Amino acid sequence: MKTICVLGLGYIGLPTASMFAAHGWRVIGIDINSHIVRTLNDGGLHIQEAGLKALVQEAMASGNLIVRSAPEAADAFIIAVPTPIDHDKTANMRAVTLATESIVPHLRPGNLVVLESTSPPRTTVDLVKPILERSGLKAGDDFSLAYSPERVLPGQILKELVNNARVIGGIDRASAEAGRDLYATFVRGEIVLTDATTAEMVKLMENTFRDVNIALANELARIAERLGVNVWEAIDIANRHPRVNVLRPGPGVGGHCISVDPWFLVEAVPDVALLIREARMVNDAQPEFVVKRLAAALGSVDGKVLAALGLTYKADVDDARESPAVEVIKHLQMAGAQVRAFDPYVRHLPDLRESVVESLEQCVGQADGIVLLVDHREFKALDALHLAGLVCRRLVLDTRNALPRSAWESAGFEVLVLGDGSRQALSAGAPLDILA
Ligand code: SAJ
């Protein structure tokens, strides 16, 4: 039985470790956070993801997965630690550096080391390789080294971990092949081999592609509002073109991936990555756009009581990292609003301690307006009539185009939808009433 050490037991490391354990490997899961180690060893789980609890518990019960706080000798090492950005928008590689250093004393000839963390181009060859070679062993000659990015979608991690195509970039051909042999244990998608730096670039390109396209959707929403057009209807029609797929506008782009990764390309080649930088700026400015829209509807948000529905960065997950919903709330507070926020998946948020309430009723009671920030399943199914009896003023801004408009209107709500300029233009008397 072969052993893998997985360093970092977050959204990627833990599912990956459990998956290898479920396929017959002996896996040592490592995390430097003692709370995570304790929680897992006590049978708990520190993150929410469909199907993960059962997989982890089974892996631990079988004895194949053990959780520790420091690495041990193994056949393969997988690094899956966070790579956030600092305030100056440059990559913080501290966790990767520390994790790599912790492997050095345990590295043996014949080992394979794989970096999975999303990283700036050339990290594998310029940062990880020199650290590992402090062991006295030479990458390529004595041990294999590869970069293989995770590409799974939060909310569908277990399915995508198995079925997505997997790219493995080796520092040489043998390293890529060693990586392929490892992941072939459970990956059913195509496994594509390349060099390490190309694999790093592939990962960054994918998330940048999505970020730039969401920025386009957000800019189109702003344009539509100015022109008195409903962007949602326009997108729906445009997307019937066989080569067009405009994404969905919203309150901004969050999460630890798409709002972060494009900066790694900007940092690497700032004088060239101009469109990529601009797209980031458009998406980062979207929360302020939401606040302006609310201020216009209410006259001003100063002194108003506002109910914010949703805190996470997207629907049906418990992750509030880099969440645009949180940004909207902070901007509203800075503008003088009193905000109460409710999210069925997030009960505490250190950043917004005072504002997060425990029930929907506490959130919307006596509110001067509601703003829907996350299209959680639970929010789409809300009973508008019930809420109508609780609020002070029946006004809702839907930033995700997720609420059933007619049900809310029948309950007496004025329903504003981000990107829908058609109603304002009509009420302003613009000659756009051709369908009326
Ligand atoms: N969003 C929009 N409009 C859209 C789609 C998304 O505003 O049309 C927003 C979401 O609300 C959210 C953000 O973008 O705030 C990102 O959400 P997402 O679902 O697009 O992506 P993530 O961050 O959950 O996962 C992405 C995925 N990358 C791509 O789809 C190219 C995933 O495959 C990656 O593995 C993951 O990043 C990662 O870890 O890098």
Coordinates of C-alpha atoms and ligand atoms in Angstrom, one line a residue:
M1 CA 0.0 0.0 0.0
K2 CA 1.5 3.4 -1.1
T3 CA 1.3 6.6 1.0
I4 CA 0.4 10.1 -0.1
C5 CA 0.8 13.2 2.1
V6 CA -1.7 15.9 1.2
L7 CA -0.7 19.3 2.6
G8 CA -3.7 21.6 3.2
L9 CA -7.1 20.2 4.1
G10 CA -9.4 22.9 2.6
Y11 CA -11.9 22.9 -0.2
I12 CA -9.5 21.1 -2.5
G13 CA -7.1 19.2 -0.2
L14 CA -9.7 17.4 1.9
P15 CA -11.8 16.1 -1.0
T16 CA -8.6 15.0 -2.9
A17 CA -7.2 13.3 0.2
S18 CA -10.5 11.5 0.9
M19 CA -10.8 10.5 -2.8
F20 CA -7.3 8.9 -2.8
A21 CA -8.1 7.1 0.5
A22 CA -11.4 5.8 -1.0
H23 CA -9.3 4.3 -3.8
G24 CA -7.0 2.3 -1.7
W25 CA -4.2 4.7 -0.9
R26 CA -2.9 5.3 2.6
V27 CA -3.3 9.1 3.0
I28 CA -1.9 11.4 5.6
G29 CA -3.8 14.6 5.5
I30 CA -1.8 17.6 6.9
D31 CA -3.0 20.9 8.1
I32 CA -1.1 23.5 10.2
N33 CA -4.5 24.7 11.6
S34 CA -4.9 22.8 14.8
H35 CA -8.7 23.5 14.9
I36 CA -9.1 21.7 11.5
V37 CA -7.0 18.8 12.7
R38 CA -9.0 18.5 15.9
T39 CA -12.4 18.9 14.1
L40 CA -11.6 16.1 11.6
N41 CA -10.2 13.8 14.2
D42 CA -13.3 14.3 16.3
G43 CA -15.5 13.2 13.4
G44 CA -16.5 16.8 12.3
L45 CA -16.1 18.8 9.2
H46 CA -15.0 22.4 8.9
I47 CA -16.4 23.0 5.4
Q48 CA -19.7 22.3 3.7
E49 CA -19.8 20.5 0.3
A50 CA -22.3 18.1 -1.1
G51 CA -21.3 14.5 -0.3
L52 CA -18.1 15.4 1.4
K53 CA -19.0 14.5 5.0
A54 CA -19.8 10.9 4.1
L55 CA -16.7 10.5 2.0
V56 CA -14.4 11.9 4.7
Q57 CA -16.0 9.9 7.5
E58 CA -15.8 6.7 5.4
A59 CA -12.1 7.4 4.6
M60 CA -11.3 8.0 8.2
A61 CA -13.3 5.0 9.5
S62 CA -11.4 2.7 7.0
G63 CA -8.1 3.8 8.5
N64 CA -6.9 4.9 5.0
L65 CA -7.1 8.6 5.9
I66 CA -5.3 9.9 8.9
V67 CA -5.1 13.6 9.8
R68 CA -1.9 15.1 11.3
S69 CA -0.3 18.5 11.7
A70 CA 3.1 17.8 10.1
P71 CA 4.2 15.8 7.1
E72 CA 5.8 12.3 7.2
A73 CA 7.7 10.2 4.8
A74 CA 5.5 9.2 1.8
D75 CA 5.6 8.1 -1.8
A76 CA 3.9 11.3 -3.1
F77 CA 3.3 14.7 -1.7
I78 CA 0.4 16.9 -2.9
I79 CA 0.4 20.6 -2.0
A80 CA -3.1 22.2 -1.8
V81 CA -2.7 25.3 0.3
P82 CA -4.2 28.7 -0.3
T83 CA -2.5 31.4 -2.5
P84 CA -4.4 34.6 -1.7
I85 CA -3.5 38.1 -2.9
D86 CA -2.2 40.8 -0.6
H87 CA -3.7 44.3 -0.5
D88 CA -1.3 45.4 -3.3
K89 CA -2.9 42.6 -5.5
T90 CA 0.3 40.5 -5.6
A91 CA 0.3 36.8 -4.9
N92 CA 1.0 35.8 -1.3
M93 CA 3.1 32.6 -1.6
R94 CA 3.8 32.1 2.1
A95 CA 1.7 29.0 2.5
V96 CA 3.1 27.3 -0.6
T97 CA 6.6 28.2 0.6
L98 CA 6.0 26.9 4.1
A99 CA 4.3 23.7 2.9
T100 CA 7.2 23.0 0.4
E101 CA 9.8 23.6 3.1
S102 CA 8.0 21.2 5.4
I103 CA 8.4 18.4 2.8
V104 CA 12.2 18.8 2.5
P105 CA 13.2 16.7 5.5
H106 CA 11.0 13.8 4.3
L107 CA 11.9 13.9 0.6
R108 CA 13.3 10.5 -0.6
P109 CA 14.6 9.4 -4.0
G110 CA 11.7 8.2 -6.2
N111 CA 9.2 10.5 -4.6
L112 CA 6.7 12.6 -6.6
V113 CA 5.7 16.1 -5.5
V114 CA 2.7 17.8 -7.0
L115 CA 1.7 21.4 -6.5
E116 CA -2.1 22.0 -6.9
S117 CA -2.5 25.5 -5.5
T118 CA -3.3 28.1 -8.1
S119 CA 0.0 29.9 -8.6
P120 CA 1.7 32.7 -10.6
P121 CA 3.4 31.4 -13.8
R122 CA 6.8 29.7 -13.1
T123 CA 6.1 29.0 -9.4
T124 CA 6.9 25.3 -9.8
V125 CA 10.3 25.8 -11.4
D126 CA 11.3 29.1 -9.7
L127 CA 9.9 28.7 -6.2
V128 CA 9.1 25.0 -5.4
K129 CA 11.9 23.3 -7.2
P130 CA 14.8 25.2 -5.5
I131 CA 13.2 24.7 -2.1
L132 CA 12.9 20.9 -2.6
E133 CA 16.4 20.7 -3.9
R134 CA 17.7 21.9 -0.5
S135 CA 17.2 18.3 0.4
G136 CA 20.3 17.5 -1.7
L137 CA 18.2 15.6 -4.2
K138 CA 17.8 16.9 -7.8
A139 CA 14.4 17.4 -9.4
G140 CA 14.0 15.2 -12.4
D141 CA 17.0 13.0 -11.6
D142 CA 16.1 12.0 -8.0
F143 CA 12.4 12.9 -7.6
S144 CA 9.5 13.9 -9.9
L145 CA 7.9 17.3 -9.7
A146 CA 4.7 18.4 -11.4
Y147 CA 2.0 21.1 -11.3
S148 CA -1.6 20.0 -11.6
P149 CA -4.3 22.6 -10.9
E150 CA -7.6 21.8 -9.3
R151 CA -10.4 23.0 -11.6
V152 CA -13.5 21.9 -9.6
L153 CA -16.5 24.0 -9.1
P154 CA -17.5 24.6 -5.4
G155 CA -20.9 23.0 -5.0
Q156 CA -19.9 20.2 -7.4
I157 CA -16.4 19.3 -6.2
L158 CA -16.8 15.6 -5.8
K159 CA -18.4 15.1 -9.2
E160 CA -15.9 17.4 -11.0
L161 CA -12.9 16.0 -9.2
V162 CA -13.5 12.6 -10.9
N163 CA -15.0 13.7 -14.2
N164 CA -13.2 16.9 -15.2
A165 CA -10.3 16.7 -17.6
R166 CA -7.1 17.0 -15.6
V167 CA -3.9 18.8 -16.8
I168 CA -0.6 17.7 -15.4
G169 CA 2.5 19.7 -16.1
G170 CA 5.8 18.1 -15.3
I171 CA 9.2 19.7 -15.0
D172 CA 10.1 16.9 -17.4
R173 CA 8.2 14.1 -19.2
A174 CA 8.8 11.5 -16.5
S175 CA 7.4 13.8 -13.9
A176 CA 4.2 14.4 -15.9
E177 CA 3.8 10.7 -16.4
A178 CA 4.3 10.0 -12.7
G179 CA 1.6 12.6 -12.0
R180 CA -0.7 10.9 -14.6
D181 CA -0.2 7.5 -12.9
L182 CA -1.1 9.0 -9.5
Y183 CA -4.3 10.8 -10.6
A184 CA -5.4 8.0 -12.9
T185 CA -6.3 6.3 -9.6
F186 CA -9.7 8.1 -9.6
V187 CA -9.8 10.6 -12.5
R188 CA -12.2 9.5 -15.2
G189 CA -11.8 12.6 -17.3
E190 CA -9.1 13.0 -19.9
I191 CA -5.6 13.5 -18.4
V192 CA -3.6 15.9 -20.5
L193 CA 0.2 16.1 -20.1
T194 CA 2.2 19.3 -20.6
D195 CA 5.0 21.2 -19.0
A196 CA 4.7 22.8 -15.5
T197 CA 4.5 26.5 -16.6
T198 CA 1.9 25.8 -19.3
A199 CA -0.2 24.0 -16.8
E200 CA 0.0 27.1 -14.4
M201 CA -0.9 29.4 -17.3
V202 CA -3.9 27.1 -18.3
K203 CA -5.4 27.4 -14.8
L204 CA -5.0 31.2 -14.8
M205 CA -6.4 31.5 -18.3
E206 CA -9.5 29.6 -17.4
N207 CA -10.5 31.8 -14.5
T208 CA -9.5 34.9 -16.3
F209 CA -11.7 33.9 -19.2
R210 CA -14.6 33.7 -16.8
D211 CA -13.8 37.0 -15.0
V212 CA -13.5 39.0 -18.3
N213 CA -16.8 37.5 -19.5
I214 CA -18.6 38.3 -16.3
A215 CA -17.1 41.9 -16.5
L216 CA -18.6 42.2 -19.9
A217 CA -22.0 41.1 -18.6
N218 CA -21.8 43.6 -15.8
E219 CA -20.8 46.4 -18.1
L220 CA -23.7 45.5 -20.5
A221 CA -26.0 45.6 -17.5
R222 CA -24.9 49.2 -16.7
I223 CA -25.3 50.2 -20.4
A224 CA -28.7 48.6 -20.5
E225 CA -29.9 50.6 -17.5
R226 CA -28.7 53.8 -19.1
L227 CA -30.5 52.9 -22.4
G228 CA -33.7 51.8 -20.8
V229 CA -33.3 48.2 -21.8
N230 CA -33.8 45.0 -19.8
V231 CA -30.3 43.4 -20.1
W232 CA -31.7 39.9 -19.1
E233 CA -34.1 39.9 -22.0
A234 CA -31.3 41.1 -24.3
I235 CA -28.9 38.5 -23.1
D236 CA -31.5 35.8 -23.5
I237 CA -32.0 36.8 -27.1
A238 CA -28.3 37.3 -27.9
N239 CA -27.5 33.9 -26.5
R240 CA -29.6 32.2 -29.1
H241 CA -26.8 33.1 -31.5
P242 CA -24.7 29.9 -32.0
R243 CA -21.4 31.6 -31.1
V244 CA -22.6 33.9 -28.3
N245 CA -22.8 33.1 -24.6
V246 CA -23.0 36.2 -22.5
L247 CA -22.8 35.4 -18.7
R248 CA -24.9 36.7 -15.9
P249 CA -24.5 40.2 -14.4
G250 CA -24.6 40.4 -10.7
P251 CA -23.4 42.2 -7.6
G252 CA -19.7 41.4 -8.5
V253 CA -17.3 38.5 -8.6
G254 CA -16.2 36.7 -5.5
G255 CA -14.7 33.6 -4.2
H256 CA -11.0 32.8 -3.7
C257 CA -10.4 31.9 -7.4
I258 CA -11.9 34.1 -10.1
S259 CA -11.6 37.4 -8.2
V260 CA -7.9 36.6 -7.4
D261 CA -6.3 34.6 -10.2
P262 CA -6.4 37.2 -12.9
W263 CA -4.2 39.4 -10.8
F264 CA -1.4 36.7 -11.0
L265 CA -1.2 37.4 -14.7
V266 CA -1.4 41.2 -14.2
E267 CA 1.5 40.9 -11.7
A268 CA 3.5 38.8 -14.1
V269 CA 3.2 41.0 -17.1
P270 CA 1.5 44.3 -16.0
D271 CA 2.3 46.3 -19.2
V272 CA 0.5 43.7 -21.4
A273 CA -2.4 42.4 -19.2
L274 CA -4.5 45.6 -19.7
L275 CA -7.9 44.1 -20.5
I276 CA -7.5 41.6 -17.7
R277 CA -6.8 44.4 -15.2
E278 CA -9.8 46.5 -16.5
A279 CA -12.1 43.5 -16.1
R280 CA -11.1 43.1 -12.5
M281 CA -11.8 46.8 -11.9
V282 CA -15.3 46.5 -13.5
N283 CA -16.2 43.5 -11.3
D284 CA -14.7 45.0 -8.2
A285 CA -16.8 48.2 -8.7
Q286 CA -20.0 46.3 -9.1
P287 CA -20.9 46.4 -5.3
E288 CA -20.8 50.2 -5.5
F289 CA -23.1 50.1 -8.5
V290 CA -25.6 48.1 -6.5
V291 CA -25.5 50.7 -3.7
K292 CA -26.0 53.5 -6.1
R293 CA -29.0 51.7 -7.6
L294 CA -30.5 51.3 -4.1
A295 CA -29.8 54.9 -3.2
A296 CA -31.6 56.1 -6.4
A297 CA -34.6 54.0 -5.6
L298 CA -34.8 55.1 -2.0
G299 CA -33.7 58.7 -2.4
S300 CA -30.8 58.0 -0.2
V301 CA -29.7 55.0 1.9
D302 CA -28.6 57.2 4.8
G303 CA -30.5 56.3 7.9
K304 CA -32.5 53.6 6.1
V305 CA -33.0 50.1 7.5
L306 CA -32.0 47.6 4.8
A307 CA -32.4 43.8 4.7
A308 CA -29.6 42.0 2.9
L309 CA -30.4 38.5 1.7
G310 CA -27.2 36.4 1.3
L311 CA -23.6 36.7 2.3
T312 CA -21.8 34.0 0.4
Y313 CA -20.0 34.6 -2.9
K314 CA -22.5 32.6 -4.9
A315 CA -25.6 30.4 -4.5
D316 CA -25.9 27.3 -2.4
V317 CA -22.4 27.3 -0.9
D318 CA -21.2 28.3 2.6
D319 CA -18.1 30.3 1.4
A320 CA -18.1 34.0 2.0
R321 CA -14.5 34.6 1.0
E322 CA -14.1 37.8 -1.2
S323 CA -17.9 37.9 -1.3
P324 CA -19.4 40.8 -3.3
A325 CA -22.4 40.5 -1.0
V326 CA -20.2 41.4 2.0
E327 CA -18.8 44.3 0.0
V328 CA -22.3 45.7 -0.8
I329 CA -23.2 45.6 2.9
K330 CA -20.0 47.4 3.9
H331 CA -20.6 50.1 1.3
L332 CA -24.2 50.5 2.4
Q333 CA -23.0 50.9 6.0
M334 CA -20.4 53.5 5.0
A335 CA -23.3 55.4 3.3
G336 CA -25.2 55.5 6.6
A337 CA -27.6 52.6 6.2
Q338 CA -28.4 50.2 9.0
V339 CA -28.1 46.7 7.5
R340 CA -29.4 43.4 8.7
A341 CA -28.0 40.4 6.8
F342 CA -29.3 36.9 6.7
D343 CA -27.9 33.8 5.0
P344 CA -29.0 30.2 5.7
Y345 CA -25.4 29.0 5.1
V346 CA -23.6 31.6 7.2
R347 CA -24.5 32.3 10.8
H348 CA -21.4 34.3 11.9
L349 CA -19.1 36.5 10.0
P350 CA -16.4 38.2 12.0
D351 CA -16.3 41.1 9.5
L352 CA -19.9 41.9 9.9
R353 CA -20.5 40.6 13.4
E354 CA -23.2 43.1 14.4
S355 CA -25.2 42.9 11.2
V356 CA -25.6 39.2 10.7
V357 CA -29.0 38.0 12.1
E358 CA -30.3 34.5 12.7
S359 CA -33.7 34.6 11.0
L360 CA -35.3 35.9 8.0
E361 CA -37.9 37.6 10.1
Q362 CA -35.2 39.5 12.1
C363 CA -33.7 40.5 8.8
V364 CA -36.6 41.9 7.0
G365 CA -38.7 43.2 9.9
Q366 CA -39.5 46.9 9.6
A367 CA -37.0 47.2 6.7
D368 CA -37.2 50.2 4.3
G369 CA -36.0 47.9 1.5
I370 CA -34.7 44.4 0.7
V371 CA -31.7 43.6 -1.5
L372 CA -31.2 40.1 -2.7
L373 CA -27.5 39.5 -3.0
V374 CA -27.2 35.7 -3.4
D375 CA -29.6 33.5 -5.4
H376 CA -29.7 30.7 -2.8
R377 CA -32.4 28.1 -3.4
E378 CA -34.1 29.1 -0.2
F379 CA -34.4 32.7 -1.3
K380 CA -35.9 31.9 -4.7
A381 CA -38.7 30.1 -2.9
L382 CA -39.5 32.9 -0.4
D383 CA -43.1 33.6 0.4
A384 CA -43.4 37.3 -0.8
L385 CA -46.8 37.7 0.9
H386 CA -45.3 36.7 4.3
L387 CA -42.5 39.2 3.9
A388 CA -44.9 41.9 2.7
G389 CA -46.5 41.9 6.1
L390 CA -43.1 42.3 7.9
V391 CA -41.4 45.2 6.0
C392 CA -41.9 48.9 6.5
R393 CA -41.7 49.6 2.7
R394 CA -42.3 47.0 0.0
L395 CA -39.3 47.5 -2.2
V396 CA -36.8 44.8 -3.3
L397 CA -33.7 45.1 -5.5
D398 CA -32.9 41.7 -7.1
T399 CA -29.2 41.7 -8.1
R400 CA -29.4 38.2 -9.5
N401 CA -32.6 38.2 -11.4
A402 CA -33.6 35.3 -9.3
L403 CA -37.0 36.2 -7.7
P404 CA -40.3 35.4 -9.3
R405 CA -41.2 38.9 -10.2
S406 CA -45.0 38.5 -10.6
A407 CA -45.4 36.8 -7.2
W408 CA -43.5 39.6 -5.5
E409 CA -45.4 42.3 -7.4
S410 CA -48.7 40.6 -6.5
A411 CA -47.6 40.8 -2.9
G412 CA -47.4 44.6 -3.3
F413 CA -43.6 44.9 -3.8
E414 CA -41.9 47.3 -6.1
V415 CA -39.4 45.0 -7.8
L416 CA -36.2 46.4 -9.2
V417 CA -33.8 44.1 -11.1
L418 CA -30.2 44.9 -11.6
G419 CA -29.6 45.5 -15.3
D420 CA -33.3 46.1 -16.0
G421 CA -33.5 49.7 -17.2
S422 CA -36.8 49.2 -19.0
R423 CA -39.1 50.2 -16.1
Q424 CA -37.2 53.4 -15.2
A425 CA -37.2 54.5 -18.9
L426 CA -40.9 53.9 -19.3
S427 CA -41.7 55.8 -16.1
A428 CA -39.5 58.6 -17.3
G429 CA -41.6 58.7 -20.4
A430 CA -39.0 57.4 -22.8
P431 CA -40.5 56.3 -26.2
L432 CA -39.7 52.6 -25.7
D433 CA -43.2 51.4 -25.0
I434 CA -43.4 49.5 -28.3
L435 CA -44.6 46.2 -26.6
A436 CA -47.2 47.8 -24.4
Ligands
SAJ1 N1 -20.7 34.9 -11.4 C1 -21.4 35.9 -12.0 N2 -22.0 35.7 -13.3 C2 -21.9 34.5 -13.9 C3 -21.1 33.5 -13.2 C4 -20.6 33.7 -12.0 O1 -21.5 37.1 -11.5 O2 -22.5 34.3 -15.0 C5 -20.0 35.2 -10.1 C6 -20.5 34.3 -9.0 O3 -21.7 34.8 -8.4 C7 -19.3 34.3 -8.1 C8 -18.1 34.4 -9.1 O4 -18.7 34.9 -10.3 O5 -19.3 35.4 -7.3 C9 -17.4 33.1 -9.3 O6 -18.3 32.0 -9.4 P1 -18.1 30.8 -10.4 O7 -19.3 29.8 -10.2 O8 -18.0 31.3 -11.8 O9 -16.7 30.2 -10.1 P2 -16.0 29.6 -8.8 O10 -15.1 30.7 -8.3 O11 -17.0 29.0 -7.8 O12 -15.1 28.5 -9.4 C10 -14.2 28.8 -10.4 C11 -14.4 27.8 -11.6 N3 -13.7 28.2 -12.8 C12 -14.3 28.3 -14.0 O13 -15.4 28.1 -14.2 C13 -13.4 28.8 -15.1 C14 -13.9 26.4 -11.1 O14 -13.9 25.5 -12.2 C15 -12.4 26.5 -10.6 O15 -11.9 25.3 -10.1 C16 -12.5 27.5 -9.4 O16 -12.9 28.7 -9.9 C17 -11.1 27.6 -8.8 O17 -10.9 27.0 -7.7 O18 -10.2 28.2 -9.4

